[in-house]
Every structure is written in structure tokens, then in C-alpha cells.
Amino acid sequence: MRKTLTGLLLLNMAITISGFAQQQIEIYVSPNGKPNARGKIKSPVATLEKAIALADKQSKKKKIPVAIILRAGVYPLSSTLEIVKGKTWNSGMPLTIKSYDNEKAIVHGGRVVPMNLINPISDEGFLNRFLPEVKDKIRQVSLTAAGIHNIGKLRMIGFTRGYAPAPLEIFANDQPGTIARWPNKGSIPIHTVLDTGSISRWGDSTNRGGVFTYKDINRPSKWKQPDQAWISGFFRWGYAEDALPLKSIDTVNKTISSLKPHPYGFATGKPWRSWYAYNLPEEIDLPGEYYVDAATKTLYFLPPANLEKLEISELETPMFAIEDVQNVNIKNLSFTCSRGIGITMERTENVVIDGCKFTNLGLVAVFMGKGVELESDSLSVYAVKPASRQIGSLFQYVYENTVFNREAGKNNGIINSEAYNMGSGCFLISGGDRLTLEPGNNYIKNCSAHDYNRLERTYRPGIWVTGVGNSVSNCEIYNAPSFGLTLHGNNHLVEYNNLHHIVMDSDDMGALYYGRNPSERGHIVRYNYFHHIGGVHKTMAVYHDDGACGMEVYGNVFYKAGTVAGFIGGGRDNSYHNNIFIETPYVAHIDDRLKHWAKAMLIKDGTFQKRLEAVNYKKPPYAIQYPQLPNYFEDDPELPKRNPFSKNLFVKIGKRVEGKASFLPFMDNNYETTEDPGFEDYTKENFKLRKDAAVWQKIPGFIDIPFEKIGYKNL
């Protein structure tokens, strides 16, 4: 009897706890909500800010979780929505912000222009600046009448430049517009260089613009205000895009003078050394092209034939800022039409972004952790400071401050989400401590990042991971001009991802990139599919740059994966095993650059010594986790070592090694063939190996690659 009573008590207790766990406050929001509404489904509040305030008040009182539920519609933001401990969210209870059922709730950072504000051009003088064949189709919008007072500004973007809000952009029928440019596609070769301009990378800080000539074109003679125009291109190296304001154009001598310098100076002699011009009203000739006249605050644009909606971005700060809170879930929302970041997160735990869509943003979708101030022309990266809610000059800063703890929190994730038509990359995650090697355990899983870098083409990866012990899995990254995935830090896991059609117009770049710090080790790259990497220049699938060390690459499939699948630039302790390489010109590259042109990294008190000493590399935890690291400088660091290739399958490859093959140990247990080795369907790129495949006999111990588990699932 006592056992029965005890069982009943436990059962009742379990039911009570279960019922309590299922309780939650529900607060409804609708664009048609009323100011004094109570947040019920039949009496929704009108704004997210009101919903957060109501949720915090009720949750603190009742001590139960709360869900803010958005009905269909557009929710405009004129400032950042804060979910911040000490300001807007103090209940400590779990919070969910989600859409109602399958309704589409759109968080909007701009303005939808009323159709009655879209008019024919009223200024006859300005009308005559446009091409005759389109001038009667071009329309104007008074930005002031549309409620937009900050028209933004063009800025220098590209290699060594920081992240900053985009200028004003337009979106016609949800498609991004383009600032009027010439030519519409491609670029014009730099003919001769009369003045390289000051080269800051070589120590010249005089800030002098460059001068170069063009040949066999007369188009610049049509431009009425060339001093308002900008040029963009790869002016010296094919990985270093830049955008600069013009000083002048001499159409008689066919010379172009930039107002500001390119960090590497201007040069000729390579196919990518070229330019295009933009911010030119005379070049509006395609639907979606536009020009903003700053003096009159007027937008001129060529609409598509069936214009149904015109949006203009405005918000420059993050759309959502989540800080110092736990157990927050942002679910099934759409974020669009902003000049800046979708969501920033700092010092959070168990915050999950789930099933969200990010599109037409000027910067990135989600940014975990602190960034830094934006470096200006007069401010070096050494002088900038960490900053919240902005990325700024972070890319350069982490090279100089390699143990920078970005305070991203732990156990946070981005799942089942999509980002596309982004201005400068998609997802930037961080977490963990490089001094202690404590992992952050932050993650991005089953997400899609594609068609990004429409404003900044290089050094803006689709996914960028910093810190320690974070992961990227089951993601698809594609359709981008440069990096797909970049790593900084230690012990990151990259698995089950599909990376393709990236690095499409850059040179000397990789789909997955890391390097220049021998203490950044412990990464695992497994069960990924790298394919159709690169365009017309030299590209790589996995790029171990400038002495990169300590990455294990196994179980991956490389198909038409750039010029080189695994590029080892002088580093060590990078192992490749149990991979499949198919129709790639070179399986691997190896060199001893640290003995030659990159030897300055190894000098006393040089780059590598500083980066190793920053983490106390001769002491725990580094000396324990990476036992080969304490003797780095005593172990011929100028030579690449311990980069074995074993138990790999090579199918219809060009050559095994680019470089000095003796530096790269290819074991006898690799298998090379010019025939189908037993794929389930070679013609359809199904590279799952059949049970009767020859590889099982040719490479004893080869482990089946779970090809069917790779990639993103659109849930």
C-alpha cells in the first residue's frame, strides 16, 4: 500500500511539474494592433517594443516563460530592438519571439515607398543627363517625402577596410538595386600606371591617390561629374578588391586619378587588374539601377516593367540586439531592408535563432560577440577599440590581437535559417577563450548562406568563426565571389557542409580559409562536399595559408574543387586521410615559403613569436593539447613538416602535388584511378560508394563517407 501511495504521489508530482513546464504567457502582436491593447490574440499590441515591455512585466510577476507571437505583416524598426538584461528583459524566464503558425512576419529596417511618390522626372536639366533610350522610363522619388532623412554615404570598401553600414539601397519587387555603374558587368583593364599612389602596406602613409590610364574607350567623356564617381576593382592582387572615390578624369589624355590610395597601389600585367566606375546617373540603363542626388535628396531609378513594391533601406544599427540574457529563441521571422546587421548577440547563453530568413541587408545576418571600432583613414588598426553592436575593423584587429575574447557567450546557435542577397557575408559566430582553450560550444547548423557579398566582394566570408570550440554543420554555402568559410582560433569543427560555386571571381583564395598563426590549431574538417570551386583564376578548396598548422581533414569529397584541393602554404601537422578527390587539377600544394619570401614571419620578435607567446605556447593548456607546439622554433619552423596524405581515393585527377613533392608525404595506401571507382551515380554527382566498389580492396580500412548526410535540409 505504501508503495502504491508513493507511486501516486510521484505521478501527481510529475503531472504538476509537467503542467507547470507547459505553462507560458502568450502576447500577440499585429501591425493592426492598438496602443492600449492587452496583447491577447483578439487584442494584439502594435509594436515589438510594447510586446517586450509587457512580456517582461508579466513574466516577472508569474515566473513562467513567455512567447511573443507575431501575426502576419510588416514590423518597421526605426531603432534597434533591445533584448538586454538591465534594460528591457529582466525576468530571467525563457523568452520566445516567433511568427504565428505559418504566417509571414517581416521585421523591416526601411521604408516601403507609396506608389504616388514615384513620379516622372521633373527637373529638365537632370532629365537630359540620362541616356536617350531610357530617360522617359526613369522615375524619381523625393526621399524627404518618403520619410528618409539620412541618405547614407558611399565609403571605401574592400581589403583591409572595415565593415560599416551600407549606403542607402533600393529593392524593387524584393530584388536589390545597383548603384548606376559602367560597364554593367565585368571591368576595364588598367592600361598603364602613372602613379601607384601611396602604398600603406609598404609603410607609405601619405594618403596619395593613384593615377592610371585607360585605352580604347570614350565612355568617361559622357560623365558630367566624374569627381562624384567611384571606381572599384582588383587594383593589384586578385584577393584585394577595393573601392575608391575619384579625384578627376582627364578625357583628353585618358587618365583617371583616385582621391584616395589603394593599400597595395595600382598595377598592371594581370587579368584581374581592372576597374569599373559607379555612382553615375548617366549610366542608368538597366532595371534596378539607381542614383541618389545628395544635394536634393532625390532618388532616380529605372523600375522593372512590373513594379509592385519599392523599398528603401534606412536603419544602420542592428535590427535586434540580444545581450546578457539566457534561453531566448527567435523563431520563423524574416529580417529585411536594413543597411546594417540583422541580429547581434553578446554574453548570451542558450540563445537560438531558428528558422529565420535574412535578406537584403547591408551587412550580415547574425553577429555573435563584440566587434571593434571602424578604422578611418587617420586611425590605424592598432588604435581602435572593442565595441558593441558593430563589426568594424575586426578582420584586421584579430590578426594583431589574436587572443581577443569577443564575449560571445556559450551554447548559442543558429539553426534552420537562410541568408541571401547580403551585402557583406552572412553569419559570424564566436565563443570560447583562446588563453584557456575553454570552448564556446556555439554553433550554426542546417543553414543556407548564398548569393552574398553583393557590396563587398572579398574578405567577407559566408560564415566566419572565431574563438575556441565552435562548430558549423550541415550548411550550404554557395554563389559568392570569395571565401565561403573562414576560421580563426582553435578546435573548431566543420562537418557535413556543402560548399560550391564560391571564390568565383577572386584569385589566390579558398573556399575554406585560415592561417598565419601556428598556435591556431585543433580544427577538424570532415564529411564536407567541396565542388565547383573557383572561376577563371587560381583558387583552392581548403587553404592553409602562411604557415597554418594543425588541421585534420578527413572523409570529405572534393569534386572540381578549384585549382588545388588542399593548399598547404608552408605549414605543418595538417593531415588528409580517407578523402575522395575527383577531377581536380592538383590534389595538394606544398611550399617552403617561410624559408623564402615569408621568412619575416619567423624573425626574432616577429609575427609568429608574438602570436605564440600571446598564448603561452610552452605551458598548459597549449603544451598539453598540442604537444608538438612547445618546440616550434627548435624544429626547423621554416620547413613544412608532418602533412601526411593517406588512404585517399584519387579519381581522374590532374597531378597529385603542385610544388616540391618531397615536402609532402603521400603514403602508398592512397589509390588513384581514371575509372569510376564504384560511385552510386557518377553522372549525377552521387559519390556515395557502392558496397562492391573497388576502393574497399584497394584501400584496406577505408571508411565509408556518409555522402547522403551532407548538406542543408530546407525544413
XYZ file of C-alpha atoms in Angstrom:
715
model
C 0.000 0.000 0.000
C 2.839 2.371 0.888
C 4.487 1.691 -2.470
C 1.211 2.435 -4.236
C 0.750 5.730 -2.378
C 4.339 6.703 -3.071
C 3.833 5.928 -6.727
C 0.672 8.016 -6.856
C 2.398 10.928 -5.159
C 5.289 10.770 -7.599
C 2.868 10.548 -10.512
C 0.889 13.547 -9.299
C 4.092 15.482 -8.748
C 5.272 14.649 -12.257
C 1.941 15.774 -13.713
C 2.111 19.024 -11.739
C 5.687 19.735 -12.858
C 4.813 18.849 -16.440
C 1.801 21.154 -16.374
C 3.871 23.974 -14.940
C 6.556 23.436 -17.585
C 3.963 23.702 -20.320
C 2.522 26.958 -18.983
C 3.554 30.115 -20.742
C 2.347 33.634 -21.219
C 1.368 34.440 -24.800
C 1.490 38.015 -26.013
C 0.268 38.731 -29.529
C 1.491 41.469 -31.832
C -0.051 42.732 -35.051
C 0.627 45.676 -37.376
C -3.049 46.442 -36.803
C -2.730 46.329 -33.018
C -3.936 49.111 -30.739
C -1.828 51.274 -28.389
C -3.718 50.213 -25.255
C -4.233 46.574 -26.217
C -3.597 43.781 -23.697
C -1.641 41.508 -26.034
C -4.326 38.858 -26.376
C -4.973 37.130 -29.686
C -8.082 39.310 -30.208
C -6.423 42.385 -28.734
C -2.821 42.413 -30.017
C -0.327 45.157 -29.293
C 1.038 47.128 -32.229
C 4.812 47.053 -31.740
C 7.570 44.699 -30.712
C 8.828 47.222 -28.173
C 5.451 47.235 -26.416
C 5.343 43.439 -26.503
C 8.792 43.133 -24.885
C 7.818 45.532 -22.092
C 4.551 43.695 -21.463
C 6.266 40.302 -21.572
C 8.927 41.325 -19.075
C 6.367 42.685 -16.640
C 4.081 39.662 -16.777
C 6.870 37.078 -16.751
C 8.494 38.582 -13.663
C 5.165 38.501 -11.894
C 4.118 34.971 -12.815
C 7.614 33.397 -13.021
C 6.810 31.404 -16.158
C 8.110 31.505 -19.750
C 6.674 33.912 -22.276
C 6.066 33.771 -26.029
C 5.679 36.895 -28.149
C 3.703 35.863 -31.207
C 3.691 37.976 -34.365
C 0.767 37.937 -36.733
C 1.403 38.382 -40.470
C 2.623 41.758 -41.674
C 5.500 44.213 -41.689
C 7.056 45.444 -38.448
C 9.144 48.541 -39.186
C 12.078 49.393 -36.924
C 13.458 52.911 -36.672
C 15.933 51.849 -33.984
C 17.395 48.649 -32.557
C 15.015 46.341 -30.708
C 16.826 45.521 -27.464
C 16.525 42.281 -25.527
C 19.014 43.322 -22.885
C 19.333 42.477 -19.224
C 19.156 45.611 -17.119
C 17.153 47.457 -19.745
C 14.320 45.562 -21.385
C 14.459 41.909 -20.279
C 14.930 41.216 -16.586
C 12.520 38.387 -15.811
C 15.123 35.665 -16.269
C 12.491 33.345 -17.722
C 12.724 31.747 -21.197
C 11.548 34.048 -23.983
C 10.381 33.096 -27.465
C 9.654 35.596 -30.247
C 8.039 33.844 -33.170
C 5.559 34.119 -36.010
C 2.033 32.811 -35.621
C 1.632 29.392 -37.266
C 2.724 29.740 -40.911
C 2.069 33.477 -41.165
C 4.860 35.667 -42.523
C 6.087 38.243 -40.033
C 8.618 40.655 -41.530
C 10.971 42.788 -39.444
C 11.779 45.755 -41.669
C 14.608 48.277 -41.450
C 13.481 50.722 -44.094
C 10.523 52.281 -45.842
C 8.014 50.970 -48.339
C 7.544 53.825 -50.784
C 3.942 54.730 -51.593
C 3.316 54.442 -55.310
C 2.114 58.043 -55.517
C 5.630 59.228 -54.607
C 7.133 57.519 -57.664
C 6.967 60.131 -60.414
C 8.432 61.097 -63.791
C 11.495 63.344 -63.644
C 10.547 66.955 -63.019
C 13.965 68.582 -63.498
C 14.500 69.042 -67.226
C 18.215 69.656 -66.783
C 18.697 66.447 -64.836
C 16.494 64.559 -67.284
C 18.958 65.330 -70.083
C 21.796 63.639 -68.194
C 20.205 60.235 -68.748
C 20.599 58.038 -71.797
C 18.045 58.940 -74.500
C 16.743 55.386 -74.776
C 15.722 55.197 -71.102
C 15.269 58.748 -69.829
C 11.477 58.719 -70.227
C 11.280 55.485 -68.209
C 13.392 56.679 -65.282
C 11.469 57.704 -62.173
C 12.249 59.910 -59.214
C 11.359 59.765 -55.523
C 11.698 62.606 -53.054
C 13.462 60.915 -50.152
C 12.239 63.583 -47.754
C 8.641 62.974 -48.792
C 9.241 59.238 -48.327
C 10.305 59.905 -44.741
C 14.014 59.212 -45.272
C 16.276 61.918 -43.897
C 19.555 60.020 -43.589
C 20.587 59.266 -47.159
C 23.750 57.455 -46.036
C 27.085 57.751 -47.742
C 29.355 55.861 -50.049
C 32.564 54.653 -48.445
C 35.754 52.847 -49.256
C 35.183 49.092 -49.092
C 37.421 46.103 -49.685
C 40.661 44.542 -48.498
C 41.823 45.953 -45.108
C 38.680 48.107 -44.908
C 36.279 47.578 -42.039
C 32.642 46.568 -42.028
C 30.265 49.544 -41.859
C 26.632 50.227 -42.719
C 25.773 50.195 -46.391
C 24.706 53.348 -48.182
C 21.044 53.852 -48.990
C 19.826 50.970 -51.129
C 16.653 50.270 -53.055
C 14.840 46.973 -53.504
C 12.353 46.668 -56.348
C 9.998 43.694 -56.004
C 12.333 42.364 -53.265
C 15.351 42.400 -55.605
C 18.400 44.543 -54.712
C 19.073 47.519 -56.911
C 22.510 48.533 -58.180
C 24.104 51.951 -57.957
C 24.403 53.039 -61.593
C 27.686 51.692 -62.975
C 29.681 51.180 -66.134
C 30.189 48.661 -67.501
C 27.143 46.778 -66.263
C 29.193 43.578 -65.998
C 32.897 42.943 -65.944
C 35.570 45.606 -65.756
C 38.093 47.600 -67.801
C 41.835 46.753 -67.772
C 44.223 49.242 -66.193
C 46.346 50.261 -69.189
C 49.395 51.982 -67.712
C 50.133 53.229 -64.202
C 51.478 56.766 -63.958
C 51.466 56.868 -60.160
C 50.817 53.839 -57.948
C 49.641 56.147 -55.186
C 50.942 55.794 -51.654
C 51.231 52.144 -50.617
C 50.327 51.807 -46.957
C 51.218 48.102 -46.915
C 54.804 49.158 -47.614
C 54.836 51.882 -44.968
C 53.832 54.929 -47.037
C 51.136 56.778 -45.086
C 50.993 59.956 -47.175
C 47.480 59.023 -48.366
C 48.192 59.933 -52.007
C 45.790 58.668 -54.655
C 46.929 56.853 -57.770
C 46.857 57.763 -61.455
C 46.421 55.331 -64.349
C 45.367 55.395 -67.981
C 42.636 53.648 -69.934
C 42.583 52.770 -73.603
C 40.119 52.404 -76.486
C 37.047 53.683 -74.652
C 35.240 57.024 -74.816
C 32.516 56.431 -72.260
C 34.022 58.638 -69.499
C 33.517 61.699 -71.699
C 29.748 61.362 -71.062
C 30.088 61.697 -67.295
C 29.132 65.215 -66.153
C 30.521 64.991 -62.598
C 33.381 62.484 -62.510
C 34.510 63.861 -59.145
C 31.292 62.355 -57.716
C 32.070 58.942 -59.200
C 33.819 55.974 -57.613
C 35.863 53.112 -59.002
C 36.078 49.538 -57.783
C 38.219 46.589 -58.767
C 41.239 44.422 -58.063
C 43.939 47.047 -58.478
C 46.966 44.864 -57.683
C 46.172 41.450 -56.163
C 43.243 39.246 -57.068
C 42.220 38.823 -53.426
C 42.304 42.551 -52.589
C 39.256 44.290 -54.011
C 38.898 47.986 -53.234
C 36.506 50.882 -53.878
C 37.797 54.444 -54.053
C 36.397 57.912 -54.737
C 37.679 59.626 -57.852
C 39.552 62.897 -57.889
C 39.272 63.552 -61.615
C 39.162 62.105 -65.114
C 41.176 63.612 -67.970
C 39.268 62.508 -71.072
C 41.872 64.056 -73.398
C 44.828 62.130 -72.012
C 42.573 59.292 -70.832
C 43.790 59.259 -67.254
C 41.914 58.509 -64.050
C 43.066 59.913 -60.705
C 41.759 58.456 -57.453
C 41.223 60.708 -54.467
C 42.428 58.002 -52.065
C 45.093 55.281 -52.370
C 44.733 51.536 -52.644
C 46.689 49.770 -49.822
C 48.844 47.891 -52.364
C 48.928 50.613 -55.018
C 47.809 50.325 -58.644
C 49.468 47.888 -61.077
C 49.049 46.240 -64.469
C 50.021 42.913 -66.006
C 47.435 40.560 -64.539
C 43.987 39.800 -65.944
C 42.194 40.916 -62.786
C 43.895 44.329 -62.596
C 40.938 46.312 -63.794
C 38.227 48.745 -62.743
C 34.632 49.759 -63.179
C 33.005 53.096 -62.317
C 29.801 53.729 -60.394
C 27.619 56.458 -58.871
C 26.990 57.827 -62.344
C 23.431 58.918 -63.274
C 24.395 58.827 -66.947
C 24.823 55.054 -66.671
C 21.321 54.117 -65.552
C 20.267 51.711 -68.281
C 19.116 48.502 -66.566
C 16.060 47.926 -64.381
C 17.042 48.349 -60.749
C 19.908 50.769 -61.364
C 19.687 53.943 -59.327
C 21.409 57.160 -58.316
C 20.921 59.353 -55.248
C 21.396 63.097 -55.731
C 22.659 64.137 -52.308
C 22.073 67.848 -52.918
C 18.324 67.496 -53.490
C 17.806 64.198 -51.625
C 16.238 62.723 -54.719
C 16.342 59.114 -55.828
C 16.447 58.380 -59.569
C 15.929 54.796 -60.694
C 14.839 52.667 -63.625
C 11.971 50.476 -62.396
C 11.260 46.984 -63.676
C 8.343 46.726 -66.095
C 6.027 45.333 -63.428
C 6.994 47.343 -60.359
C 4.782 46.250 -57.458
C 6.864 47.348 -54.486
C 9.744 49.730 -53.899
C 11.625 49.627 -50.597
C 14.444 51.847 -49.373
C 16.797 50.796 -46.566
C 17.347 53.147 -43.656
C 18.250 51.502 -40.319
C 22.030 51.455 -39.758
C 22.176 49.889 -36.280
C 21.363 46.187 -35.681
C 17.724 45.211 -36.025
C 17.823 43.099 -32.827
C 20.448 43.337 -30.051
C 20.442 40.447 -27.539
C 22.774 40.912 -24.571
C 23.435 39.315 -21.153
C 20.390 37.036 -21.305
C 19.703 33.314 -21.439
C 17.183 30.996 -23.072
C 15.895 33.267 -25.811
C 14.508 31.804 -29.033
C 13.927 33.912 -32.177
C 11.861 31.732 -34.484
C 10.465 31.888 -38.016
C 10.866 35.632 -38.554
C 12.035 37.418 -41.698
C 14.556 40.271 -41.466
C 14.928 42.580 -44.453
C 15.723 46.027 -45.883
C 18.359 47.332 -43.488
C 21.748 48.985 -44.023
C 23.323 47.064 -41.171
C 23.226 43.775 -39.215
C 20.200 41.590 -38.603
C 20.901 40.333 -35.048
C 23.817 40.952 -32.683
C 24.467 38.851 -29.569
C 26.835 39.389 -26.630
C 27.390 37.437 -23.395
C 24.391 35.216 -24.051
C 23.700 31.589 -23.253
C 21.295 29.204 -24.952
C 20.069 31.858 -27.366
C 18.860 30.208 -30.572
C 17.959 31.760 -33.914
C 15.695 29.167 -35.520
C 14.052 29.086 -38.933
C 14.649 32.758 -39.702
C 15.210 34.343 -43.100
C 17.625 37.227 -43.643
C 17.663 39.007 -46.969
C 18.554 42.386 -48.473
C 20.655 43.519 -45.515
C 23.666 45.779 -45.957
C 25.950 43.785 -43.677
C 25.456 40.302 -42.159
C 22.567 38.274 -40.782
C 23.843 37.331 -37.303
C 26.923 38.567 -35.458
C 27.963 36.925 -32.175
C 30.247 38.827 -29.839
C 31.913 42.198 -29.813
C 33.421 43.862 -32.842
C 35.739 46.858 -32.897
C 35.538 50.475 -33.885
C 35.746 51.225 -37.580
C 39.232 52.191 -38.684
C 39.349 55.509 -40.537
C 41.978 56.956 -42.872
C 43.653 58.665 -39.941
C 43.316 55.812 -37.446
C 45.378 52.620 -37.553
C 44.035 49.233 -36.512
C 46.339 49.416 -33.504
C 44.337 52.363 -32.146
C 40.792 51.071 -32.494
C 38.970 49.588 -29.510
C 36.446 46.790 -28.965
C 32.894 47.947 -29.496
C 29.398 46.535 -29.179
C 26.838 46.088 -31.961
C 29.286 46.688 -34.773
C 31.829 44.632 -36.689
C 34.100 47.469 -37.757
C 37.753 46.651 -38.437
C 37.507 43.239 -36.783
C 39.195 41.291 -39.578
C 42.403 43.284 -39.231
C 42.098 43.570 -35.452
C 42.060 39.817 -34.770
C 45.319 39.478 -36.697
C 47.004 41.887 -34.308
C 45.055 40.942 -31.153
C 44.945 37.187 -31.520
C 43.591 36.403 -28.031
C 40.786 38.958 -28.207
C 37.874 37.471 -26.254
C 34.795 38.747 -28.055
C 32.416 37.889 -25.180
C 30.057 35.923 -27.371
C 28.743 33.699 -24.598
C 28.211 29.951 -24.883
C 25.843 27.291 -26.176
C 24.198 29.712 -28.607
C 23.062 28.573 -32.024
C 21.745 29.495 -35.441
C 19.682 26.682 -36.939
C 17.434 26.046 -39.939
C 17.932 29.600 -41.197
C 18.713 31.195 -44.546
C 20.622 34.331 -45.555
C 20.908 35.647 -49.099
C 21.326 38.886 -51.030
C 23.512 40.057 -48.154
C 25.924 42.946 -48.564
C 28.983 41.591 -46.735
C 28.846 37.937 -45.703
C 26.142 36.123 -43.731
C 26.902 34.574 -40.320
C 29.734 35.482 -37.912
C 29.926 33.275 -34.815
C 32.346 33.197 -31.927
C 32.748 31.928 -28.364
C 35.363 30.444 -26.089
C 38.646 31.697 -24.665
C 41.914 31.372 -26.569
C 44.022 31.733 -23.413
C 42.388 28.839 -21.571
C 41.081 26.916 -24.613
C 37.688 26.798 -22.918
C 35.186 26.059 -25.720
C 32.269 28.313 -26.550
C 30.148 25.479 -27.955
C 28.354 27.965 -30.173
C 27.112 26.557 -33.436
C 25.496 27.086 -36.785
C 23.582 24.077 -38.052
C 21.441 23.384 -41.103
C 21.635 26.895 -42.510
C 21.937 28.251 -46.028
C 24.222 31.178 -46.937
C 24.154 32.125 -50.593
C 24.256 34.982 -53.084
C 26.107 37.186 -50.621
C 28.823 39.849 -50.984
C 26.873 41.961 -53.421
C 28.508 45.107 -51.943
C 31.880 43.868 -50.669
C 33.355 41.032 -52.673
C 36.406 39.896 -50.709
C 37.286 39.053 -47.094
C 33.610 38.786 -46.216
C 33.045 35.023 -45.757
C 29.606 33.455 -45.797
C 30.407 32.007 -42.359
C 33.230 33.296 -40.170
C 34.165 31.502 -36.935
C 36.450 32.882 -34.224
C 37.264 31.794 -30.673
C 37.522 28.190 -29.457
C 35.434 25.074 -29.846
C 32.590 26.219 -32.100
C 31.010 24.320 -34.975
C 29.500 24.623 -38.454
C 27.466 21.664 -39.661
C 25.012 20.742 -42.403
C 25.208 24.157 -44.011
C 25.141 25.041 -47.697
C 27.329 27.945 -48.813
C 27.235 28.972 -52.460
C 27.126 31.654 -55.143
C 29.722 34.086 -53.869
C 32.795 35.839 -55.293
C 35.224 34.905 -52.500
C 35.528 32.958 -49.206
C 32.866 30.512 -48.150
C 34.107 29.774 -44.626
C 36.914 31.375 -42.600
C 38.339 30.181 -39.276
C 40.249 31.982 -36.552
C 41.077 30.359 -33.220
C 41.225 26.749 -32.082
C 39.395 23.438 -32.086
C 36.545 24.322 -34.425
C 34.519 21.561 -36.070
C 33.389 21.844 -39.704
C 31.274 18.900 -40.816
C 28.570 17.774 -43.267
C 28.619 21.048 -45.209
C 28.083 21.609 -48.920
C 30.314 24.368 -50.321
C 30.054 25.139 -54.021
C 30.250 27.895 -56.608
C 32.305 30.149 -54.350
C 35.541 32.072 -54.946
C 34.035 32.740 -58.364
C 35.872 35.925 -59.380
C 38.840 36.152 -57.000
C 42.419 34.910 -57.237
C 44.529 33.149 -54.588
C 41.617 32.463 -52.245
C 39.989 29.375 -50.740
C 36.501 28.074 -50.110
C 37.659 27.352 -46.548
C 40.462 29.593 -45.323
C 42.626 30.003 -42.208
C 46.261 30.761 -41.429
C 49.140 32.972 -40.310
C 49.174 31.774 -36.729
C 50.812 28.447 -35.763
C 49.041 28.464 -32.391
C 45.602 28.291 -34.042
C 45.238 24.512 -34.193
C 42.931 21.638 -33.488
C 40.396 22.176 -36.277
C 38.578 19.169 -37.726
C 37.151 19.327 -41.247
C 35.193 16.184 -42.031
C 32.379 14.869 -44.223
C 32.055 18.003 -46.337
C 31.402 18.288 -50.066
C 33.604 20.849 -51.858
C 32.698 21.198 -55.501
C 32.689 23.616 -58.431
C 35.069 25.932 -56.621
C 36.559 28.907 -58.452
C 36.109 30.782 -61.681
C 38.879 31.881 -64.022
C 41.735 32.438 -61.541
C 43.706 30.251 -59.136
C 41.548 29.011 -56.263
C 41.601 26.384 -53.521
C 39.098 24.275 -51.621
C 40.911 24.201 -48.249
C 43.549 26.929 -47.883
C 46.144 26.537 -45.092
C 47.758 29.933 -45.579
C 51.177 31.199 -44.458
C 52.314 28.555 -42.003
C 48.878 27.317 -40.914
C 49.077 24.256 -38.683
C 47.141 21.504 -37.018
C 44.059 20.768 -39.108
C 42.720 17.257 -39.660
C 40.880 16.845 -42.975
C 39.102 13.537 -43.483
C 36.006 11.997 -45.004
C 35.485 14.850 -47.460
C 34.616 14.749 -51.148
C 36.436 17.196 -53.451
C 34.946 17.405 -56.960
C 36.207 20.050 -59.383
C 37.370 21.774 -56.225
C 39.357 24.714 -57.556
C 42.906 24.602 -58.868
C 44.166 22.888 -55.704
C 42.029 20.924 -53.238
C 44.368 21.162 -50.229
C 46.771 24.123 -50.309
C 49.457 23.981 -47.590
C 51.415 27.233 -47.536
C 54.477 26.272 -45.552
C 52.664 24.884 -42.513
C 52.760 21.597 -40.637
C 50.701 18.985 -38.815
C 47.900 19.058 -41.378
C 46.701 15.570 -42.214
C 44.499 14.445 -45.109
C 43.081 10.939 -44.916
C 40.053 8.994 -46.100
C 39.055 11.727 -48.595
C 37.878 11.411 -52.202
C 39.385 13.754 -54.823
C 37.650 13.853 -58.215
C 38.613 15.777 -61.369
C 40.693 18.391 -59.578
C 43.875 19.711 -61.299
C 46.016 19.297 -58.160
C 45.212 17.280 -55.070
C 47.620 19.322 -52.961
C 50.083 22.181 -52.954
C 53.139 22.442 -50.712
C 55.874 25.057 -50.398
C 58.534 26.328 -48.001
C 57.574 29.995 -48.115
C 58.719 30.530 -44.526
C 62.247 29.922 -45.765
C 61.910 32.420 -48.594
C 59.520 35.302 -49.269
C 57.567 34.855 -45.994
C 60.603 34.365 -43.740
C 59.993 37.668 -41.950
C 57.227 35.926 -40.005
C 59.878 33.818 -38.251
C 62.355 36.514 -37.243
C 63.066 37.177 -33.577
C 60.230 39.178 -32.012
C 58.367 38.769 -35.285
C 54.785 37.856 -36.087
C 54.884 34.178 -35.154
C 56.848 34.654 -31.955
C 54.367 37.278 -30.764
C 51.385 35.097 -31.620
C 52.815 32.042 -29.909
C 53.879 33.911 -26.792
C 50.434 35.529 -26.590
C 49.009 32.108 -25.682
C 51.977 30.940 -23.531
C 52.582 28.141 -26.008
C 55.234 26.375 -23.909
C 52.839 25.922 -20.981
C 49.488 24.231 -20.432
C 46.917 24.117 -21.861
C 48.647 24.601 -25.246
C 51.651 22.427 -24.413
C 49.313 19.577 -23.433
C 46.700 19.824 -26.172
C 49.306 20.397 -28.902
C 52.468 18.541 -27.819
C 54.413 19.490 -30.954
C 53.897 23.210 -30.353
C 56.355 23.951 -27.481
C 59.328 23.053 -29.723
C 58.053 25.014 -32.715
C 61.116 27.237 -33.087
C 63.560 24.386 -32.394
C 62.017 22.147 -35.061
C 63.092 23.863 -38.315
C 59.984 26.080 -38.496
C 60.915 27.299 -41.972
C 60.184 23.842 -43.383
C 56.752 22.249 -43.853
C 56.517 19.029 -41.866
C 54.101 16.267 -40.936
C 51.463 16.864 -43.576
C 50.590 13.261 -44.476
C 48.171 12.178 -47.205
C 46.987 8.631 -46.543
C 44.115 6.331 -47.517
C 42.719 8.813 -50.029
C 40.954 7.991 -53.289
C 42.026 9.940 -56.411
C 39.689 9.814 -59.410
C 40.638 11.401 -62.753
C 42.893 13.985 -61.110
C 45.477 16.118 -62.878
C 48.525 15.787 -60.627
C 48.965 14.882 -57.017
C 51.250 17.727 -55.991
C 51.898 21.295 -57.026
C 55.285 22.221 -55.595
C 58.163 20.167 -54.226
C 56.701 16.684 -53.801
C 59.382 15.638 -51.293
C 57.847 18.065 -48.779
C 54.532 16.252 -48.908
C 54.379 12.598 -47.818
C 51.885 10.711 -49.979
C 51.604 7.253 -48.423
C 51.485 4.086 -50.515
C 47.984 3.362 -49.267
C 46.360 6.020 -51.496
C 44.559 4.711 -54.584
C 44.477 6.510 -57.937
C 42.263 5.597 -60.897
C 40.957 7.044 -64.146
C 37.784 4.957 -63.951
C 34.590 5.172 -61.930
C 35.695 3.502 -58.665
C 32.165 2.418 -57.764
C 30.069 5.521 -57.106
C 26.324 5.063 -56.923
C 25.850 7.507 -59.824
C 28.918 9.364 -61.112
C 26.949 11.222 -63.820
C 24.574 12.699 -61.238
C 27.349 13.551 -58.766
C 26.175 10.940 -56.289
C 29.545 9.985 -54.847
C 28.285 7.538 -52.286
C 30.381 4.374 -52.723
C 28.624 1.114 -53.536
C 29.269 -1.971 -51.450
C 31.054 -3.567 -54.409
C 33.312 -0.536 -55.058
C 36.957 -1.333 -55.770
C 38.150 1.063 -53.103
C 37.355 -1.390 -50.310
C 40.018 -3.751 -51.681
C 42.419 -1.066 -52.900
C 42.461 0.846 -49.606
C 42.062 -1.588 -46.704
C 40.427 0.179 -43.802
C 38.857 2.935 -45.907
C 35.799 4.202 -44.020
C 32.545 4.836 -45.839
C 31.789 8.549 -46.290
C 28.170 9.339 -45.356
C 27.601 11.354 -48.517
C 23.829 11.220 -48.098
C 24.048 13.115 -44.779
C 25.896 16.098 -46.220
C 24.210 19.420 -46.773
C 21.317 21.657 -45.844
C 17.746 20.453 -45.469
C 15.090 23.098 -46.106
C 12.697 22.283 -43.279
